[in-house]
CSV table of C-alpha atoms in Angstrom, one decimal:
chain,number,residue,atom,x,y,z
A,19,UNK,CA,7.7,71.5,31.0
A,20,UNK,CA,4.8,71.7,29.3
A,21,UNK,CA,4.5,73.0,25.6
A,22,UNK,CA,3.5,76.1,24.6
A,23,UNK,CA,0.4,76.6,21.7
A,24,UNK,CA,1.7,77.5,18.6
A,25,UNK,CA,0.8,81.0,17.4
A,26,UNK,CA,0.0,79.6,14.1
A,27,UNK,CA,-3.0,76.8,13.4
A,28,UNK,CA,-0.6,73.6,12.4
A,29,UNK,CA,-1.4,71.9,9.1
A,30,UNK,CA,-2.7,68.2,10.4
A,31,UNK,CA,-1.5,65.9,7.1
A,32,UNK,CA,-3.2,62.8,8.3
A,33,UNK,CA,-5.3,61.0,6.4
A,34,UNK,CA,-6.6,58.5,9.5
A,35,UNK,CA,-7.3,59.0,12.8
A,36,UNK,CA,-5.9,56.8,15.6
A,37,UNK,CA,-8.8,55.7,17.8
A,38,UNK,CA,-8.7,55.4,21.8
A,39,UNK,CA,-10.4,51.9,22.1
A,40,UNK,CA,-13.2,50.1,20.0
A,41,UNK,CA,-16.1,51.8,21.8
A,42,UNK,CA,-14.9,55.1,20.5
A,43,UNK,CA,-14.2,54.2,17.5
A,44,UNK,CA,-18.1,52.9,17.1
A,45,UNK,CA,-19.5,56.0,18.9
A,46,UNK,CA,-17.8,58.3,15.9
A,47,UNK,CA,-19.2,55.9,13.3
A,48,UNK,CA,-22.6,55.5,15.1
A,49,UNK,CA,-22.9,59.5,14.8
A,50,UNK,CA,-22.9,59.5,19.0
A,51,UNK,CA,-19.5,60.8,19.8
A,52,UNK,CA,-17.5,63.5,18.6
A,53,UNK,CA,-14.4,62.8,16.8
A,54,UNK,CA,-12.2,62.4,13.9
A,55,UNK,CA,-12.2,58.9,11.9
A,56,UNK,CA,-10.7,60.1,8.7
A,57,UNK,CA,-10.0,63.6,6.8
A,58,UNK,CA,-12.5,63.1,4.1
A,59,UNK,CA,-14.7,64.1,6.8
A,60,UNK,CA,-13.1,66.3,8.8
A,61,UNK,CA,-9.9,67.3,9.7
A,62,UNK,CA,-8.1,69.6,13.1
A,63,UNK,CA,-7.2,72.3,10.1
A,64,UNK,CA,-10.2,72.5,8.5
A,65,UNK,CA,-12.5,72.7,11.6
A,66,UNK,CA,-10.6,76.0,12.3
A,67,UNK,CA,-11.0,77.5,9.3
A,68,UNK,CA,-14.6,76.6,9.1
A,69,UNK,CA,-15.1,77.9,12.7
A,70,UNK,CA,-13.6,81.1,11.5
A,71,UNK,CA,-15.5,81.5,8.5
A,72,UNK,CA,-18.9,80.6,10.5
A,73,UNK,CA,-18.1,83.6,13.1
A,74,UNK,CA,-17.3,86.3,10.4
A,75,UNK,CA,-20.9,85.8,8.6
A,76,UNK,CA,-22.3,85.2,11.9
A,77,UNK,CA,-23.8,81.6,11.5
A,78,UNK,CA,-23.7,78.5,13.6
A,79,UNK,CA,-21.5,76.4,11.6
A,80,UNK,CA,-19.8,75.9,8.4
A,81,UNK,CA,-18.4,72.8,6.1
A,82,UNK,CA,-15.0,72.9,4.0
A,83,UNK,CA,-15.2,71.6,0.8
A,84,UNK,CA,-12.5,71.4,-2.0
A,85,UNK,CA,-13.6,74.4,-4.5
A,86,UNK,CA,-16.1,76.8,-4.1
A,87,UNK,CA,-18.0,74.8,-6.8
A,88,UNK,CA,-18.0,72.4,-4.7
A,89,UNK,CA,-19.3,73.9,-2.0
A,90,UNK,CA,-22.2,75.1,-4.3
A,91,UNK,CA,-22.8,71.8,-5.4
A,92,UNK,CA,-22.7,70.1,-1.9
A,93,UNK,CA,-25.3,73.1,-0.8
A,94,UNK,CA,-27.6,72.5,-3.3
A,95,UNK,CA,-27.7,68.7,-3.6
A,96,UNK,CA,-28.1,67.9,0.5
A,97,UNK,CA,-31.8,69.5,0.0
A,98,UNK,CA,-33.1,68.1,-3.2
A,99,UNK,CA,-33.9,65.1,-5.1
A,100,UNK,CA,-34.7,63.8,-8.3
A,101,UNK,CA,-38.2,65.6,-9.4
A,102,UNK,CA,-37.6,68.7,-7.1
A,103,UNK,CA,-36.9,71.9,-8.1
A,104,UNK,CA,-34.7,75.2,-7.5
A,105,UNK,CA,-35.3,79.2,-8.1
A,106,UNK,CA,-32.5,80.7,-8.6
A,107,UNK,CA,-31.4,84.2,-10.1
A,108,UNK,CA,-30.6,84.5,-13.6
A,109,UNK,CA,-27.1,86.7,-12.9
A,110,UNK,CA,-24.4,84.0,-12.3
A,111,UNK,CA,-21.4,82.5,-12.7
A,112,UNK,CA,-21.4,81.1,-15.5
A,113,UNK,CA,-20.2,77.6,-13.9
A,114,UNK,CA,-23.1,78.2,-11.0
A,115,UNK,CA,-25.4,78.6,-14.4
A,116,UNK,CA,-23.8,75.6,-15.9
A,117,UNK,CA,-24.5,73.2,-12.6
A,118,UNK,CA,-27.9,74.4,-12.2
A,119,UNK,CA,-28.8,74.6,-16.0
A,120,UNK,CA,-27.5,71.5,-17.2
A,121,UNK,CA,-25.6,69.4,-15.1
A,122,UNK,CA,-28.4,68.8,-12.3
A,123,UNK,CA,-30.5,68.8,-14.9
A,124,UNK,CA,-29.4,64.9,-16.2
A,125,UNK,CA,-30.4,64.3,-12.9
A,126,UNK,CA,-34.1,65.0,-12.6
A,127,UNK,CA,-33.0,68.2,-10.7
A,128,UNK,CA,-35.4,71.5,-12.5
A,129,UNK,CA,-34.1,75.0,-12.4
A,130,UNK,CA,-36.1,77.9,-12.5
A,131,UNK,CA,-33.7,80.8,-13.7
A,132,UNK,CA,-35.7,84.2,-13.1
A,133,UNK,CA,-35.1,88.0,-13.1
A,134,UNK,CA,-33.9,89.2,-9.4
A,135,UNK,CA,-34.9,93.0,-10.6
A,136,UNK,CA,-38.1,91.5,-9.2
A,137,UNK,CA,-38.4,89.5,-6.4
A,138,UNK,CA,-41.7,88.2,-6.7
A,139,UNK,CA,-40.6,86.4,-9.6
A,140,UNK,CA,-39.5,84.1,-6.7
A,141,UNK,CA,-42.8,83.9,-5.4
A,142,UNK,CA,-44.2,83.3,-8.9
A,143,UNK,CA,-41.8,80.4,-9.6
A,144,UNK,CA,-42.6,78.1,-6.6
A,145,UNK,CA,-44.3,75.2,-6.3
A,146,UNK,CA,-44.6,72.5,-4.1
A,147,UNK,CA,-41.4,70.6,-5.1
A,148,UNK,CA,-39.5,74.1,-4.9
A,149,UNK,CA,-36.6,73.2,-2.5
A,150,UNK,CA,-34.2,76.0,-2.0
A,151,UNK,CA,-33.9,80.1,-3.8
A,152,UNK,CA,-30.3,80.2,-4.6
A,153,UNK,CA,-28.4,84.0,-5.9
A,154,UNK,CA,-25.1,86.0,-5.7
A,155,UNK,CA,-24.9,88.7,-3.8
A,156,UNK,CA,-22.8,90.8,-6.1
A,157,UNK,CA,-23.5,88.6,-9.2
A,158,UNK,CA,-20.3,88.0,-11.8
A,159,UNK,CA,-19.9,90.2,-14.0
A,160,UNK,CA,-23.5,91.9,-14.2
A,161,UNK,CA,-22.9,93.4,-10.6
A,162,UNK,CA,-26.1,94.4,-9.6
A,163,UNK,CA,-27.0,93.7,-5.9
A,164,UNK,CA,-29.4,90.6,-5.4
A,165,UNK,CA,-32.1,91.7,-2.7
A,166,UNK,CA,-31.4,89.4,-0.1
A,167,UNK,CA,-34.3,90.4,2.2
A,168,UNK,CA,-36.9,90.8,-0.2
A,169,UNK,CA,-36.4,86.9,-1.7
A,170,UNK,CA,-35.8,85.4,2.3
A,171,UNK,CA,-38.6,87.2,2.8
A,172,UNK,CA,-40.5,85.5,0.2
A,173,UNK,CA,-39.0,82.0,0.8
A,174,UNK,CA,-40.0,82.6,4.7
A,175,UNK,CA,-43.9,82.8,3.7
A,176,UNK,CA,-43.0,79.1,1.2
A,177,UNK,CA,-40.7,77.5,4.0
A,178,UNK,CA,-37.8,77.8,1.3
A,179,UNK,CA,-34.6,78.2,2.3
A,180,UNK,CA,-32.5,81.2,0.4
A,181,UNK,CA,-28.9,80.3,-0.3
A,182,UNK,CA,-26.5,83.5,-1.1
A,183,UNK,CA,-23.1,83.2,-2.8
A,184,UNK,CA,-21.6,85.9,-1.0
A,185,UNK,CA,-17.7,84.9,-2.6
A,186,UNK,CA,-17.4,88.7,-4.1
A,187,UNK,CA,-18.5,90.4,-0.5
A,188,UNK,CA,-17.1,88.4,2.5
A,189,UNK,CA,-16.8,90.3,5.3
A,190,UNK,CA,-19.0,93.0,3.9
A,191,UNK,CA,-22.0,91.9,3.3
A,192,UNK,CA,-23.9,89.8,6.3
A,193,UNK,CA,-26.5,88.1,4.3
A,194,UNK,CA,-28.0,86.4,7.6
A,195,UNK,CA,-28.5,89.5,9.0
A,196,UNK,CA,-31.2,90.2,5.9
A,197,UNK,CA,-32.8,86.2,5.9
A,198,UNK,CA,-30.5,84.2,4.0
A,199,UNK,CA,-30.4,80.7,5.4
A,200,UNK,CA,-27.2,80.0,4.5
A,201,UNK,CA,-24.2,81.6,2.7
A,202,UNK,CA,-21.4,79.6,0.3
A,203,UNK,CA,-18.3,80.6,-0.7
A,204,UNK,CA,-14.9,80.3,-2.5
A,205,UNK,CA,-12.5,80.6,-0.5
A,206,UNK,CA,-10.1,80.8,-3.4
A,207,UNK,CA,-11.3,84.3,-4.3
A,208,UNK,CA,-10.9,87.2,-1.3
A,209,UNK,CA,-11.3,84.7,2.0
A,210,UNK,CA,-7.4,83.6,0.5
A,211,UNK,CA,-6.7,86.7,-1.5
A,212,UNK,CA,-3.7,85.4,-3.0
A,213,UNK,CA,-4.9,82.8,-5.7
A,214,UNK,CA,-2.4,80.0,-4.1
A,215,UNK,CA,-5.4,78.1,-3.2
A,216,UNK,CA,-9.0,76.4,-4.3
A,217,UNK,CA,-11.2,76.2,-1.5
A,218,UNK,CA,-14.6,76.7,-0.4
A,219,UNK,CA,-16.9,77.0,2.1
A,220,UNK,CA,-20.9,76.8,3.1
A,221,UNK,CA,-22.1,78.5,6.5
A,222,UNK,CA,-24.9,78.0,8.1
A,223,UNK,CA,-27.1,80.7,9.5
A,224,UNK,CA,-29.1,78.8,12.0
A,225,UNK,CA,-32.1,80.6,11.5
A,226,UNK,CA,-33.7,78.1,9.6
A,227,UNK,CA,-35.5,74.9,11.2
A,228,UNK,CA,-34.9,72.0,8.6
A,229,UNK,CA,-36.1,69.2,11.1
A,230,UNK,CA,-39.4,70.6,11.5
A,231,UNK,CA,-39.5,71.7,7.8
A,232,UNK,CA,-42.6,69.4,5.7
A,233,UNK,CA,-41.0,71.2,2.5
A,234,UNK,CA,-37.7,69.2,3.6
A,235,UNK,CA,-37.7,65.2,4.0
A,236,UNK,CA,-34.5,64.5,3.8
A,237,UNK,CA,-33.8,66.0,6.5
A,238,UNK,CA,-37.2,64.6,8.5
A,239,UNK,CA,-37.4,61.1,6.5
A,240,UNK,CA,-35.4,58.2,7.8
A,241,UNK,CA,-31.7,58.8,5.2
A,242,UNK,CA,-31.2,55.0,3.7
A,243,UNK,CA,-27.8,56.1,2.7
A,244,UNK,CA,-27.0,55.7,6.8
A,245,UNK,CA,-28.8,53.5,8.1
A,246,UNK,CA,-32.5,55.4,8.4
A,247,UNK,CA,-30.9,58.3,10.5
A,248,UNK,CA,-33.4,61.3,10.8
A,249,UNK,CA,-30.6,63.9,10.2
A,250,UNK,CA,-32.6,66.9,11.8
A,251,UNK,CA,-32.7,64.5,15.5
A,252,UNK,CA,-29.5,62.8,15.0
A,253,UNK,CA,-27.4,65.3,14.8
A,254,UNK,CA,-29.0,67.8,17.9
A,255,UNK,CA,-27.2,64.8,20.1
A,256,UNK,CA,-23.6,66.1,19.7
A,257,UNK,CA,-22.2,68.9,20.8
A,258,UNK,CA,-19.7,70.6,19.0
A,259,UNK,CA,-20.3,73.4,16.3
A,260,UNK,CA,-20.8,70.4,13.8
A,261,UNK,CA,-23.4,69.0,15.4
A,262,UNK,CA,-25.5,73.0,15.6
A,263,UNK,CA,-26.3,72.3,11.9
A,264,UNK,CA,-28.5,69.7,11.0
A,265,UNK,CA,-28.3,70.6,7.5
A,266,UNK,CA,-24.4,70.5,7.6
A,267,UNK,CA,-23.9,67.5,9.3
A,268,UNK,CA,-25.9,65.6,7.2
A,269,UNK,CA,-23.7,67.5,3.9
A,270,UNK,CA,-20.7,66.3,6.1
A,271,UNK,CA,-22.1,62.6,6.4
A,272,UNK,CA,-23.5,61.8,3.3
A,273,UNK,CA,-22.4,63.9,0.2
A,274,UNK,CA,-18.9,64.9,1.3
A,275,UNK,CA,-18.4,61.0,2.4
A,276,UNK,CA,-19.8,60.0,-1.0
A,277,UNK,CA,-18.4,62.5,-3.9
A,278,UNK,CA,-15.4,63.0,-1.5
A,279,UNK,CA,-15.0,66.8,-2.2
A,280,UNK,CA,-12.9,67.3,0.9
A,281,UNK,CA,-10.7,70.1,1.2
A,282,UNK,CA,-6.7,69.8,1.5
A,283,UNK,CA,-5.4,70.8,5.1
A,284,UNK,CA,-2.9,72.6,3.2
A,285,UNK,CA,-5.3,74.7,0.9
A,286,UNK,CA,-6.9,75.1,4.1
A,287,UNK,CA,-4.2,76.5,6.3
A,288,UNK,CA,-3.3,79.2,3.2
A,289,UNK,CA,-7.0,80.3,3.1
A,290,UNK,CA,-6.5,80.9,6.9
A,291,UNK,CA,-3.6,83.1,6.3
A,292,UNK,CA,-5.6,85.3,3.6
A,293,UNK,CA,-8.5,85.8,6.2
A,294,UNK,CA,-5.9,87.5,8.8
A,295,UNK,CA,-6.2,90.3,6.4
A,296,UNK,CA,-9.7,90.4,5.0
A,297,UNK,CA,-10.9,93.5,7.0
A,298,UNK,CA,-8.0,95.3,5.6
A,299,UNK,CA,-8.1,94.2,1.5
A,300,UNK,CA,-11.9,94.4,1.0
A,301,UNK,CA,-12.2,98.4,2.0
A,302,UNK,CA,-8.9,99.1,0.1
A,303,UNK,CA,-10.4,96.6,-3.2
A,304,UNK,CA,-13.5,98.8,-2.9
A,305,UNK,CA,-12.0,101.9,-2.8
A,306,UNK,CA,-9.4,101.1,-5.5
A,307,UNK,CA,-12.6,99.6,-8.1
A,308,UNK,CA,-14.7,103.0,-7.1
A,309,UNK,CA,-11.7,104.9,-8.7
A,310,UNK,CA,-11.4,102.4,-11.7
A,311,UNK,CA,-15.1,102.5,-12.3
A,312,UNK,CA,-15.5,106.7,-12.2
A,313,UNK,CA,-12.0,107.4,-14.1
A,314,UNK,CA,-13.2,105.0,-16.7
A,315,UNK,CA,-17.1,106.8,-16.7
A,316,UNK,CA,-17.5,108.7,-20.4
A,317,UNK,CA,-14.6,107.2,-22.0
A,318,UNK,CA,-15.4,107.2,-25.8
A,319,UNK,CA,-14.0,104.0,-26.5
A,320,UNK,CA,-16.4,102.6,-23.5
A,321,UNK,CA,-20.6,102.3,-23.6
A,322,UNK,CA,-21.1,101.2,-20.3
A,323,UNK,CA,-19.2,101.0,-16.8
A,324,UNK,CA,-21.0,98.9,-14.2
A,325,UNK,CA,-19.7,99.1,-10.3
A,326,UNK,CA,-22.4,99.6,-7.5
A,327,UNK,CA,-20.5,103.0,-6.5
A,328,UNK,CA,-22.3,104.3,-10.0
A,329,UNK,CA,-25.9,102.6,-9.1
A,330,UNK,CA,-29.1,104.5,-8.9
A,331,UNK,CA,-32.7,104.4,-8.2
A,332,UNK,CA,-33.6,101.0,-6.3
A,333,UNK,CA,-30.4,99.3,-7.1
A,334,UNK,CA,-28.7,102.4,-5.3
A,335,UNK,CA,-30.8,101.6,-1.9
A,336,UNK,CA,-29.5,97.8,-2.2
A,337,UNK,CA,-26.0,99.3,-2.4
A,338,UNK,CA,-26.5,101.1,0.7
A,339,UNK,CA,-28.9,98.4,2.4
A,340,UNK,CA,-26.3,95.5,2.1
A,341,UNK,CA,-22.9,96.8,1.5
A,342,UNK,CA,-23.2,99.1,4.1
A,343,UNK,CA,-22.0,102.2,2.3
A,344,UNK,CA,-19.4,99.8,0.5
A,345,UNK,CA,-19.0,99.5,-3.2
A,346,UNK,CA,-17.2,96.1,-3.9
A,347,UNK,CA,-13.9,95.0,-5.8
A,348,UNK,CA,-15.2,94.0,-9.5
A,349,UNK,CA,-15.6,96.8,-12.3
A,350,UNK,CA,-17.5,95.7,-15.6
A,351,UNK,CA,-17.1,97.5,-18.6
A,352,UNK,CA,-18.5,97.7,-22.3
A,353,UNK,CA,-16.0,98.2,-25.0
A,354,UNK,CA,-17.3,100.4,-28.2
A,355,UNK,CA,-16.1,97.3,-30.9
A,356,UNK,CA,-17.4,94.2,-29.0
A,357,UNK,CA,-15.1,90.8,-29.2
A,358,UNK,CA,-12.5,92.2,-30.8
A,359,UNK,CA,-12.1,95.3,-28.9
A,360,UNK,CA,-12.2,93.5,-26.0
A,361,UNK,CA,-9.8,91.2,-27.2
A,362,UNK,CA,-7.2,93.9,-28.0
A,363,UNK,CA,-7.8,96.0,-24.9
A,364,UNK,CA,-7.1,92.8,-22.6
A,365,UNK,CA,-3.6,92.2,-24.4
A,366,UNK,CA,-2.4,95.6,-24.1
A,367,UNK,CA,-2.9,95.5,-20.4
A,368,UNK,CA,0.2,95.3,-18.7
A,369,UNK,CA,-0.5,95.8,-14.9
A,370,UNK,CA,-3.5,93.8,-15.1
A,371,UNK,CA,-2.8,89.8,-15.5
A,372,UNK,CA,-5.0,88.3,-18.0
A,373,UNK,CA,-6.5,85.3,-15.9
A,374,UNK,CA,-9.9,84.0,-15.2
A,375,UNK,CA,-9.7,84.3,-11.5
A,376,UNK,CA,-10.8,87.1,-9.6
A,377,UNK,CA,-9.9,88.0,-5.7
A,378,UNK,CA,-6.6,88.1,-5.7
A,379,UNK,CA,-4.5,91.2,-3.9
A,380,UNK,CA,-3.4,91.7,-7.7
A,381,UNK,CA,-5.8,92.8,-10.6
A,382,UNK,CA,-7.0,90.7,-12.9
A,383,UNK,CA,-9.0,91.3,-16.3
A,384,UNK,CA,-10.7,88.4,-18.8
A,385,UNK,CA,-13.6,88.5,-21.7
A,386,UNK,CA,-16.5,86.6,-19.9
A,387,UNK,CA,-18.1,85.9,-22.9
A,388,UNK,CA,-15.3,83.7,-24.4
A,389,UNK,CA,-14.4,82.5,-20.7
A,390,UNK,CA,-16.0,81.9,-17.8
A,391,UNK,CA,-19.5,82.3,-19.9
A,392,UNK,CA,-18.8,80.5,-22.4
A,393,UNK,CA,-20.9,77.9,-22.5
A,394,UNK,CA,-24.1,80.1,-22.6
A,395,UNK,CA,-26.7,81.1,-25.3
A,396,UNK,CA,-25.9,84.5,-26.3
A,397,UNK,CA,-29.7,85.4,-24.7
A,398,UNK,CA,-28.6,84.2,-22.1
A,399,UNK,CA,-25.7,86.3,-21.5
A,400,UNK,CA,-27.7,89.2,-22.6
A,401,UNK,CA,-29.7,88.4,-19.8
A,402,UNK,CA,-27.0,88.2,-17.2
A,403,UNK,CA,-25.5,91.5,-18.5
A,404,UNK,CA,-22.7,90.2,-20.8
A,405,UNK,CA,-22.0,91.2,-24.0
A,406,UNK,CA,-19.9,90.7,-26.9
A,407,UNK,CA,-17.7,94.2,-25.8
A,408,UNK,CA,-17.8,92.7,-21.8
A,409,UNK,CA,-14.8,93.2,-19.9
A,410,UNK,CA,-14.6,92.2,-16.3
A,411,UNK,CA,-11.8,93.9,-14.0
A,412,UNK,CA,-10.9,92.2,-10.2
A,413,UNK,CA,-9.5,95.5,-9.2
A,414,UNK,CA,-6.5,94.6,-6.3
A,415,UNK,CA,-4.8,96.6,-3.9
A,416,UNK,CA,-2.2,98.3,-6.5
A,417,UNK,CA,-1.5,102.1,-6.2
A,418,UNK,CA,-4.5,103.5,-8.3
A,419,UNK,CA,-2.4,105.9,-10.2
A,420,UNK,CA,-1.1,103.0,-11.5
A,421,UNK,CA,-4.0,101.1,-12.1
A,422,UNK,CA,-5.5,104.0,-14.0
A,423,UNK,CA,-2.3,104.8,-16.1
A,424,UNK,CA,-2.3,100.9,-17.0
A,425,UNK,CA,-5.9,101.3,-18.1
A,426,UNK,CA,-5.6,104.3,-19.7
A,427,UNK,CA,-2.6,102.7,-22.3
A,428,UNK,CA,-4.6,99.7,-23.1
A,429,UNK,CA,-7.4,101.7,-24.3
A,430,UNK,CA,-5.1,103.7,-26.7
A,431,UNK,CA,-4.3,100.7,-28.1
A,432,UNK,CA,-7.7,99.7,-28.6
């Protein structure tokens, strides 16, 4: 009797990888076979979930990587080198804004940080060694939609690659379906929804021809690091969803083999279970942050609310352009008292759990500015729309009465 399929993908905890004979075991080293040698590089678990994530943005392929940092980081790094340079968007994370700013930095690596209110500031920071635009689509916490088109579009005239963080709008937005080259996530955030787990991933659009690419040589030069492979040949020879991306499977075989920022099976297996109910939890975080963001509208103790549900003029057509008449799960607001109001409004939440997470099927609240921005000049986090009085709400999928009675109590206490 033969054994049924489980309904479940199984956790494989294996570190190694038993090979069928010695030939085998030198095709999967050699780069001509298909196969697993050992999990740092790939693993039965993770090749599900990054098959999964690759078919819900709509892209070739897709690599697993420990944290979404990670997965940032791996991104970025397989396309440039010492003396090259990046244009990226000036509304980050502030650990995205730390990597590019500083850390790649000490390692020859320039950043160009410019305003995305207009794209041809792209266009006006490019250059010859520019290897890659890089920008969130629902940037944290300024939340004002990047325009993807309008910055592929630009990259498409320069041969530069766009690379959305799209971790605040899975399943909602569809960057590739506007030019992006290739999407990155952390799966920690909604692909899990339930904060159990880091994780993240980096997808592939295939839309983008890095073998034929003269902006791109390492991906067309002979790779030292593996013997003087041409990645963007090598890697057309095999056949499985791996093999699609030559930009991937040279992430896979060089960077992820070297820095070793593989992903658990385990975290793995609990991001699958979170992505079973994406298409449910991001309309109901939407809907849920669009009544946070209009009960809180006009509240004296409160200057400003950001949410793109309250967006106008030309940031109001993005809303509609790339969240498809969605509004997203993050609420910013401006407390009347800066730090300190913000301090005292965060402690008397109750219902909201005072973390610096965000995604999760509960709501969270924290003070960017003393947090997850901490490490930035303060014109600097004027410029990605944080202030002193900043607070920044992951709305979850609590009742909203409840939501808006907890909100309502902390700000009489403020």
């Amino acid at each position: 009797m033969g054994i049924n399929p489980p309904l479940i993908t199984p956790i494989h905890m294996s570190a190694a990888y038993e090979f069928p004979d010695a030939e085998a075991a030198a095709g999967i080293f050699g780069l001509e076979v298909d196969g697993h040698a050992y999990s740092r590089l790939g693993n039965p678990t993770l090749n599900v979930l990054e098959e999964r994530v690759a078919q819900i943005d709509g892209g070739v392929a897709a690599l697993s990587a420990s944290t979404g940092q990670a997965a940032v980081t791996l991104a970025i790094l397989t396309l440039v080198e010492a003396g090259d340079n990046v244009v990226a968007s000036n509304e980050l994370f502030g650990g995205s804004w730390s990597l590019l700013g500083a850390t790649l930095k000490r390692f020859g690596i320039e950043t160009r940080f410019v305003s995305p209110e207009d794209p041809e500031n792209f266009d006006r920071a490019t250059d010859g060694r520019t290897r890659l635009y890089f920008g969130e689509t629902l940037p944290n916490p300024r939340l004002r939609i990047f325009p993807i088109a309008e910055v592929a579009g630009i990259g498409a005239r320069h041969g530069v690659p766009l690379i959305v963080d799209n971790t605040l709008q899975p399943f909602t937005c569809r960057p590739f379906e506007h030019g992006a080259a290739v999407t990155v996530y952390s799966g920690t955030k909604y692909l899990g929804g339930h904060g159990a787990a880091l994780g993240g991933l980096i997808v592939d659009s295939g839309n983008f021809d890095w073998a034929s690419s003269d902006r791109h040589p390492v991906m067309t030069d002979p790779d030292p690091a593996y013997g003087n492979v041409v990645w963007g040949e090598r890697s057309r020879r095999l056949p499985d969803t791996r093999g699609r991306s030559s930009y991937l499977f040279k992430a896979r075989e060089t960077l992820l083999r070297d820095l070793g920022m593989s992903l658990s099976p385990f975290n793995a297996w609990l991001i699958l279970q979170g992505i079973e109910t994406l298409a449910l939890r991001m309309p109901a975080h939407s809907r849920n942050a669009k009544r946070v963001a209009e009960h809180l509208t006009g509240h004296p103790k409160i200057v400003a609310v950001r949410h793109p549900a309250l967006a106008e003029g030309i940031e109001a057509e993005h809303v509609e352009r790339y969240l498809g008449g969605g509004f997203g799960p993050m609420v910013t607001v401006e407390l009347e008292g800066g730090r300190a109001a913000g301090a005292r409004f965060i402690e008397a939440l109750r219902l909201f759990s005072h973390v610096s997470n965000v995604g999760d099927v509960r709501s969270l609240a924290t003070h960017p500015a003393s947090t997850t921005h901490r490490q930035l000049p303060e014109a600097d986090l004027l410029a990605a729309g944080i202030t002193q009085g900043s607070v920044r709400l992951s709305v979850g999928l609590e009742h909203p009465d409840d939501l808006l009675h907890d909100l309502d109590q902390a700000l009489a206490a403020v």
